[in-house]
């Protein structure tokens, strides 16, 4: 979300961010994500948390058929792109009539700040087949500010990859999550715990939501947390 320099392992660890393209395979699709570290910084490179969250979705961890999903602080849009591809893939396994009914209710909204939107749109358009693109919306969202353009409780699934690193955004992010969630919504946040402030955000989140760790990738040192509003069943 924030277009600022970011502390990360130097040397070899940063080389991947300076490559113009990052290539992945998800949902039986080759995905090529354009990167632009020099122009947009952290918003324009693929972080490990996005890769781990995409893989977690591909594992079938959540039901995407007929689901309305939103990615927050999308940056390159990898997670939202994968969610859209997986939603279509799951629909194609269904009988035609039911598939059409589910498709009518399924959509993915991919969000970031205004300055990053054109870059985000270019990746979405380059990686989604034309027949999927009408079900995907790239939309401006600055946390805590333009929430009026989103209906309260609008989304079934809220996704975020490496979005909890700036302490000054924590209150606005929590307000945004609260606004977008209904009583049946599921939040999935993927992150690497780098600093104590990251744990502080999780503590803040637990005051408003039921939070559990559902996945850990030891190779990339990325955790995935699931959060739901406290007044709903935890086993949904």
mmCIF file of C-alpha atoms in Angstrom:
data_model
loop_
_atom_site.group_PDB
_atom_site.id
_atom_site.type_symbol
_atom_site.label_atom_id
_atom_site.label_comp_id
_atom_site.label_asym_id
_atom_site.label_seq_id
_atom_site.Cartn_x
_atom_site.Cartn_y
_atom_site.Cartn_z
ATOM 1 C CA UNK A 1 0.000 0.000 0.000
ATOM 2 C CA UNK A 2 2.692 2.502 0.966
ATOM 3 C CA UNK A 3 5.044 3.581 -1.777
ATOM 4 C CA UNK A 4 8.160 3.959 0.337
ATOM 5 C CA UNK A 5 11.574 2.299 0.592
ATOM 6 C CA UNK A 6 11.447 -0.886 2.606
ATOM 7 C CA UNK A 7 13.950 -2.681 4.799
ATOM 8 C CA UNK A 8 14.642 -6.180 3.518
ATOM 9 C CA UNK A 9 17.618 -8.537 3.367
ATOM 10 C CA UNK A 10 20.244 -6.823 1.235
ATOM 11 C CA UNK A 11 22.220 -8.165 -1.716
ATOM 12 C CA UNK A 12 20.838 -11.333 -3.253
ATOM 13 C CA UNK A 13 17.515 -10.905 -1.471
ATOM 14 C CA UNK A 14 16.838 -7.658 -3.308
ATOM 15 C CA UNK A 15 17.935 -8.745 -6.775
ATOM 16 C CA UNK A 16 14.599 -10.386 -7.537
ATOM 17 C CA UNK A 17 12.833 -7.054 -7.000
ATOM 18 C CA UNK A 18 14.833 -5.406 -9.770
ATOM 19 C CA UNK A 19 13.795 -7.941 -12.398
ATOM 20 C CA UNK A 20 11.210 -6.456 -14.792
ATOM 21 C CA UNK A 21 9.133 -9.644 -14.762
ATOM 22 C CA UNK A 22 8.352 -12.252 -12.109
ATOM 23 C CA UNK A 23 6.856 -15.482 -13.475
ATOM 24 C CA UNK A 24 4.591 -17.895 -11.590
ATOM 25 C CA UNK A 25 2.294 -20.830 -12.276
ATOM 26 C CA UNK A 26 -1.058 -20.883 -10.481
ATOM 27 C CA UNK A 27 -4.475 -22.293 -11.417
ATOM 28 C CA UNK A 28 -2.991 -23.939 -14.541
ATOM 29 C CA UNK A 29 -1.977 -20.511 -15.829
ATOM 30 C CA UNK A 30 1.386 -18.926 -16.444
ATOM 31 C CA UNK A 31 1.335 -15.568 -14.697
ATOM 32 C CA UNK A 32 3.865 -12.891 -15.582
ATOM 33 C CA UNK A 33 3.900 -9.990 -13.165
ATOM 34 C CA UNK A 34 5.564 -6.765 -14.220
ATOM 35 C CA UNK A 35 7.717 -5.188 -11.505
ATOM 36 C CA UNK A 36 8.959 -1.600 -11.176
ATOM 37 C CA UNK A 37 10.896 -1.097 -7.962
ATOM 38 C CA UNK A 38 12.548 2.133 -9.102
ATOM 39 C CA UNK A 39 9.292 3.947 -9.861
ATOM 40 C CA UNK A 40 6.867 2.609 -7.256
ATOM 41 C CA UNK A 41 8.975 0.854 -4.625
ATOM 42 C CA UNK A 42 7.297 -1.769 -2.436
ATOM 43 C CA UNK A 43 3.971 -1.544 -4.286
ATOM 44 C CA UNK A 44 5.469 -2.764 -7.542
ATOM 45 C CA UNK A 45 7.290 -5.964 -6.590
ATOM 46 C CA UNK A 46 6.087 -9.428 -5.603
ATOM 47 C CA UNK A 47 6.739 -10.178 -1.938
ATOM 48 C CA UNK A 48 6.989 -13.712 -0.567
ATOM 49 C CA UNK A 49 3.765 -13.279 1.406
ATOM 50 C CA UNK A 50 1.829 -12.853 -1.860
ATOM 51 C CA UNK A 51 3.321 -16.069 -3.244
ATOM 52 C CA UNK A 52 2.513 -18.024 -0.078
ATOM 53 C CA UNK A 53 -1.048 -16.681 0.098
ATOM 54 C CA UNK A 54 -1.606 -17.506 -3.583
ATOM 55 C CA UNK A 55 -0.369 -21.052 -2.980
ATOM 56 C CA UNK A 56 -2.642 -21.345 0.060
ATOM 57 C CA UNK A 57 -5.648 -20.356 -2.031
ATOM 58 C CA UNK A 58 -4.640 -22.891 -4.672
ATOM 59 C CA UNK A 59 -4.639 -25.589 -1.981
ATOM 60 C CA UNK A 60 -8.400 -25.077 -1.717
ATOM 61 C CA UNK A 61 -8.223 -23.588 1.752
ATOM 62 C CA UNK A 62 -11.292 -21.412 1.114
ATOM 63 C CA UNK A 63 -14.343 -21.796 -1.105
ATOM 64 C CA UNK A 64 -14.112 -19.357 -4.006
ATOM 65 C CA UNK A 65 -17.197 -20.440 -5.967
ATOM 66 C CA UNK A 66 -19.733 -17.633 -5.926
ATOM 67 C CA UNK A 67 -17.505 -15.672 -3.562
ATOM 68 C CA UNK A 68 -17.045 -11.908 -3.528
ATOM 69 C CA UNK A 69 -13.414 -11.259 -2.666
ATOM 70 C CA UNK A 70 -11.243 -8.177 -2.227
ATOM 71 C CA UNK A 71 -7.483 -7.801 -2.050
ATOM 72 C CA UNK A 72 -6.192 -4.895 0.023
ATOM 73 C CA UNK A 73 -2.929 -3.117 -0.748
ATOM 74 C CA UNK A 74 -2.620 -5.310 -3.809
ATOM 75 C CA UNK A 75 0.539 -3.809 -5.293
ATOM 76 C CA UNK A 76 1.243 -6.036 -8.287
ATOM 77 C CA UNK A 77 -2.139 -7.778 -7.947
ATOM 78 C CA UNK A 78 -0.799 -11.345 -7.837
ATOM 79 C CA UNK A 79 -3.123 -12.568 -5.076
ATOM 80 C CA UNK A 80 -6.231 -11.035 -6.648
ATOM 81 C CA UNK A 81 -5.310 -12.436 -10.065
ATOM 82 C CA UNK A 82 -4.860 -15.922 -8.611
ATOM 83 C CA UNK A 83 -8.151 -15.663 -6.707
ATOM 84 C CA UNK A 84 -9.989 -14.745 -9.922
ATOM 85 C CA UNK A 85 -8.394 -17.615 -11.870
ATOM 86 C CA UNK A 86 -9.146 -20.127 -9.118
ATOM 87 C CA UNK A 87 -12.763 -18.975 -8.853
ATOM 88 C CA UNK A 88 -13.252 -19.620 -12.562
ATOM 89 C CA UNK A 89 -11.429 -22.947 -12.388
ATOM 90 C CA UNK A 90 -13.714 -24.147 -9.594
ATOM 91 C CA UNK A 91 -16.790 -23.068 -11.555
ATOM 92 C CA UNK A 92 -15.769 -25.030 -14.627
ATOM 93 C CA UNK A 93 -16.086 -28.247 -12.622
ATOM 94 C CA UNK A 94 -19.802 -27.575 -12.041
ATOM 95 C CA UNK A 95 -22.793 -28.280 -14.309
ATOM 96 C CA UNK A 96 -23.364 -25.439 -16.759
ATOM 97 C CA UNK A 97 -26.554 -23.993 -15.251
ATOM 98 C CA UNK A 98 -25.179 -23.933 -11.720
ATOM 99 C CA UNK A 99 -21.906 -22.571 -13.046
ATOM 100 C CA UNK A 100 -23.703 -19.617 -14.626
ATOM 101 C CA UNK A 101 -25.613 -18.919 -11.420
ATOM 102 C CA UNK A 102 -22.456 -18.971 -9.327
ATOM 103 C CA UNK A 103 -20.542 -16.873 -11.811
ATOM 104 C CA UNK A 104 -23.215 -14.193 -11.629
ATOM 105 C CA UNK A 105 -22.442 -13.742 -7.920
ATOM 106 C CA UNK A 106 -18.688 -14.122 -8.031
ATOM 107 C CA UNK A 107 -16.359 -11.213 -8.385
ATOM 108 C CA UNK A 108 -12.933 -10.075 -7.260
ATOM 109 C CA UNK A 109 -12.044 -6.490 -6.393
ATOM 110 C CA UNK A 110 -8.344 -5.625 -6.370
ATOM 111 C CA UNK A 111 -7.450 -2.422 -4.532
ATOM 112 C CA UNK A 112 -4.609 -0.060 -3.794
ATOM 113 C CA UNK A 113 -3.917 3.655 -3.546
ATOM 114 C CA UNK A 114 -4.565 5.850 -6.571
ATOM 115 C CA UNK A 115 -0.893 6.285 -7.463
ATOM 116 C CA UNK A 116 -0.500 2.519 -7.940
ATOM 117 C CA UNK A 117 -3.706 1.804 -9.878
ATOM 118 C CA UNK A 118 -2.465 2.110 -13.461
ATOM 119 C CA UNK A 119 0.429 -0.237 -12.741
ATOM 120 C CA UNK A 120 -1.939 -2.642 -10.984
ATOM 121 C CA UNK A 121 -4.401 -2.562 -13.891
ATOM 122 C CA UNK A 122 -1.655 -3.401 -16.373
ATOM 123 C CA UNK A 123 -0.828 -6.613 -14.513
ATOM 124 C CA UNK A 124 -4.462 -7.613 -14.137
ATOM 125 C CA UNK A 125 -5.228 -7.065 -17.823
ATOM 126 C CA UNK A 126 -2.071 -8.895 -18.928
ATOM 127 C CA UNK A 127 -2.794 -11.999 -16.866
ATOM 128 C CA UNK A 128 -6.548 -12.547 -16.945
ATOM 129 C CA UNK A 129 -8.312 -14.012 -19.993
ATOM 130 C CA UNK A 130 -10.848 -11.621 -21.554
ATOM 131 C CA UNK A 131 -13.846 -13.672 -20.390
ATOM 132 C CA UNK A 132 -12.735 -13.306 -16.738
ATOM 133 C CA UNK A 133 -11.891 -9.612 -16.786
ATOM 134 C CA UNK A 134 -15.521 -8.379 -16.512
ATOM 135 C CA UNK A 135 -15.732 -10.120 -13.118
ATOM 136 C CA UNK A 136 -12.634 -8.340 -11.798
ATOM 137 C CA UNK A 137 -12.555 -4.705 -10.718
ATOM 138 C CA UNK A 138 -9.450 -2.652 -9.966
ATOM 139 C CA UNK A 139 -10.497 0.069 -7.562
ATOM 140 C CA UNK A 140 -8.928 2.785 -5.455
ATOM 141 C CA UNK A 141 -8.917 2.221 -1.710
ATOM 142 C CA UNK A 142 -6.929 4.254 0.763
ATOM 143 C CA UNK A 143 -7.518 2.645 4.132
ATOM 144 C CA UNK A 144 -9.780 4.579 6.443
ATOM 145 C CA UNK A 145 -10.576 7.272 3.863
ATOM 146 C CA UNK A 146 -12.810 6.433 0.893
ATOM 147 C CA UNK A 147 -14.803 3.656 2.545
ATOM 148 C CA UNK A 148 -18.048 5.218 1.364
ATOM 149 C CA UNK A 149 -17.451 3.755 -2.099
ATOM 150 C CA UNK A 150 -17.740 0.260 -0.595
ATOM 151 C CA UNK A 151 -20.908 -1.135 0.939
ATOM 152 C CA UNK A 152 -20.578 -2.245 4.574
ATOM 153 C CA UNK A 153 -19.971 -5.983 4.753
ATOM 154 C CA UNK A 154 -19.655 -6.144 0.978
ATOM 155 C CA UNK A 155 -17.157 -9.017 0.740
ATOM 156 C CA UNK A 156 -17.104 -12.676 1.706
ATOM 157 C CA UNK A 157 -13.320 -12.890 1.589
ATOM 158 C CA UNK A 158 -10.739 -10.190 2.375
ATOM 159 C CA UNK A 159 -7.147 -10.878 1.346
ATOM 160 C CA UNK A 160 -3.949 -9.101 2.306
ATOM 161 C CA UNK A 161 -0.297 -9.999 1.711
ATOM 162 C CA UNK A 162 2.427 -8.125 3.607
ATOM 163 C CA UNK A 163 0.211 -5.165 4.402
ATOM 164 C CA UNK A 164 0.860 -4.732 8.149
ATOM 165 C CA UNK A 165 4.363 -3.282 8.176
ATOM 166 C CA UNK A 166 3.615 0.450 8.649
ATOM 167 C CA UNK A 167 2.476 1.189 12.186
ATOM 168 C CA UNK A 168 0.864 4.497 11.243
ATOM 169 C CA UNK A 169 -1.607 2.625 9.000
ATOM 170 C CA UNK A 170 -2.764 0.085 11.607
ATOM 171 C CA UNK A 171 -5.799 2.003 12.889
ATOM 172 C CA UNK A 172 -6.986 2.828 9.356
ATOM 173 C CA UNK A 173 -6.494 -0.788 8.259
ATOM 174 C CA UNK A 174 -8.551 -2.073 11.178
ATOM 175 C CA UNK A 175 -11.307 0.426 10.386
ATOM 176 C CA UNK A 176 -11.267 -0.760 6.780
ATOM 177 C CA UNK A 177 -11.468 -4.436 7.739
ATOM 178 C CA UNK A 178 -14.341 -3.706 10.099
ATOM 179 C CA UNK A 179 -16.224 -1.851 7.335
ATOM 180 C CA UNK A 180 -15.718 -4.471 4.620
ATOM 181 C CA UNK A 181 -16.550 -7.501 6.793
ATOM 182 C CA UNK A 182 -19.969 -8.970 7.399
ATOM 183 C CA UNK A 183 -20.710 -11.562 10.063
ATOM 184 C CA UNK A 184 -19.792 -14.357 7.659
ATOM 185 C CA UNK A 185 -16.696 -12.783 6.086
ATOM 186 C CA UNK A 186 -13.271 -14.383 6.312
ATOM 187 C CA UNK A 187 -10.028 -12.374 6.389
ATOM 188 C CA UNK A 188 -6.752 -13.995 5.323
ATOM 189 C CA UNK A 189 -3.592 -12.034 6.072
ATOM 190 C CA UNK A 190 -0.182 -13.335 5.007
ATOM 191 C CA UNK A 191 2.889 -11.750 6.555
ATOM 192 C CA UNK A 192 6.420 -12.211 7.761
ATOM 193 C CA UNK A 193 6.797 -11.183 11.397
ATOM 194 C CA UNK A 194 9.800 -8.889 11.176
ATOM 195 C CA UNK A 195 9.330 -6.443 14.026
ATOM 196 C CA UNK A 196 7.503 -6.168 17.333
ATOM 197 C CA UNK A 197 5.068 -3.740 15.715
ATOM 198 C CA UNK A 198 3.821 -6.603 13.527
ATOM 199 C CA UNK A 199 2.812 -8.508 16.659
ATOM 200 C CA UNK A 200 1.251 -5.315 17.981
ATOM 201 C CA UNK A 201 -1.049 -5.220 14.966
ATOM 202 C CA UNK A 202 -2.124 -8.815 15.563
ATOM 203 C CA UNK A 203 -2.928 -7.903 19.159
ATOM 204 C CA UNK A 204 -5.038 -4.980 17.919
ATOM 205 C CA UNK A 205 -6.781 -7.270 15.431
ATOM 206 C CA UNK A 206 -7.675 -9.749 18.187
ATOM 207 C CA UNK A 207 -9.600 -7.077 20.051
ATOM 208 C CA UNK A 208 -12.151 -6.930 17.229
ATOM 209 C CA UNK A 209 -11.814 -10.310 15.523
ATOM 210 C CA UNK A 210 -11.261 -13.955 16.333
ATOM 211 C CA UNK A 211 -7.784 -14.666 14.969
ATOM 212 C CA UNK A 212 -5.984 -17.948 14.346
ATOM 213 C CA UNK A 213 -2.833 -18.936 12.484
ATOM 214 C CA UNK A 214 -3.834 -21.349 9.719
ATOM 215 C CA UNK A 215 -0.597 -21.816 7.781
ATOM 216 C CA UNK A 216 3.151 -21.308 8.025
ATOM 217 C CA UNK A 217 5.711 -21.585 5.236
ATOM 218 C CA UNK A 218 9.070 -22.249 6.915
ATOM 219 C CA UNK A 219 11.077 -21.753 3.728
ATOM 220 C CA UNK A 220 9.789 -18.225 3.211
ATOM 221 C CA UNK A 221 9.065 -17.575 6.905
ATOM 222 C CA UNK A 222 5.530 -16.410 6.107
ATOM 223 C CA UNK A 223 2.511 -16.845 8.383
ATOM 224 C CA UNK A 224 -1.130 -16.790 7.295
ATOM 225 C CA UNK A 225 -3.714 -15.627 9.808
ATOM 226 C CA UNK A 226 -7.454 -16.091 9.531
ATOM 227 C CA UNK A 227 -9.730 -13.526 11.165
ATOM 228 C CA UNK A 228 -13.496 -13.355 11.568
ATOM 229 C CA UNK A 229 -15.779 -11.039 13.459
ATOM 230 C CA UNK A 230 -16.167 -12.133 17.056
ATOM 231 C CA UNK A 231 -19.923 -12.586 16.886
ATOM 232 C CA UNK A 232 -19.759 -15.468 14.385
ATOM 233 C CA UNK A 233 -18.968 -19.164 14.669
ATOM 234 C CA UNK A 234 -15.243 -19.871 14.516
ATOM 235 C CA UNK A 235 -15.724 -23.075 12.569
ATOM 236 C CA UNK A 236 -17.137 -21.437 9.440
#
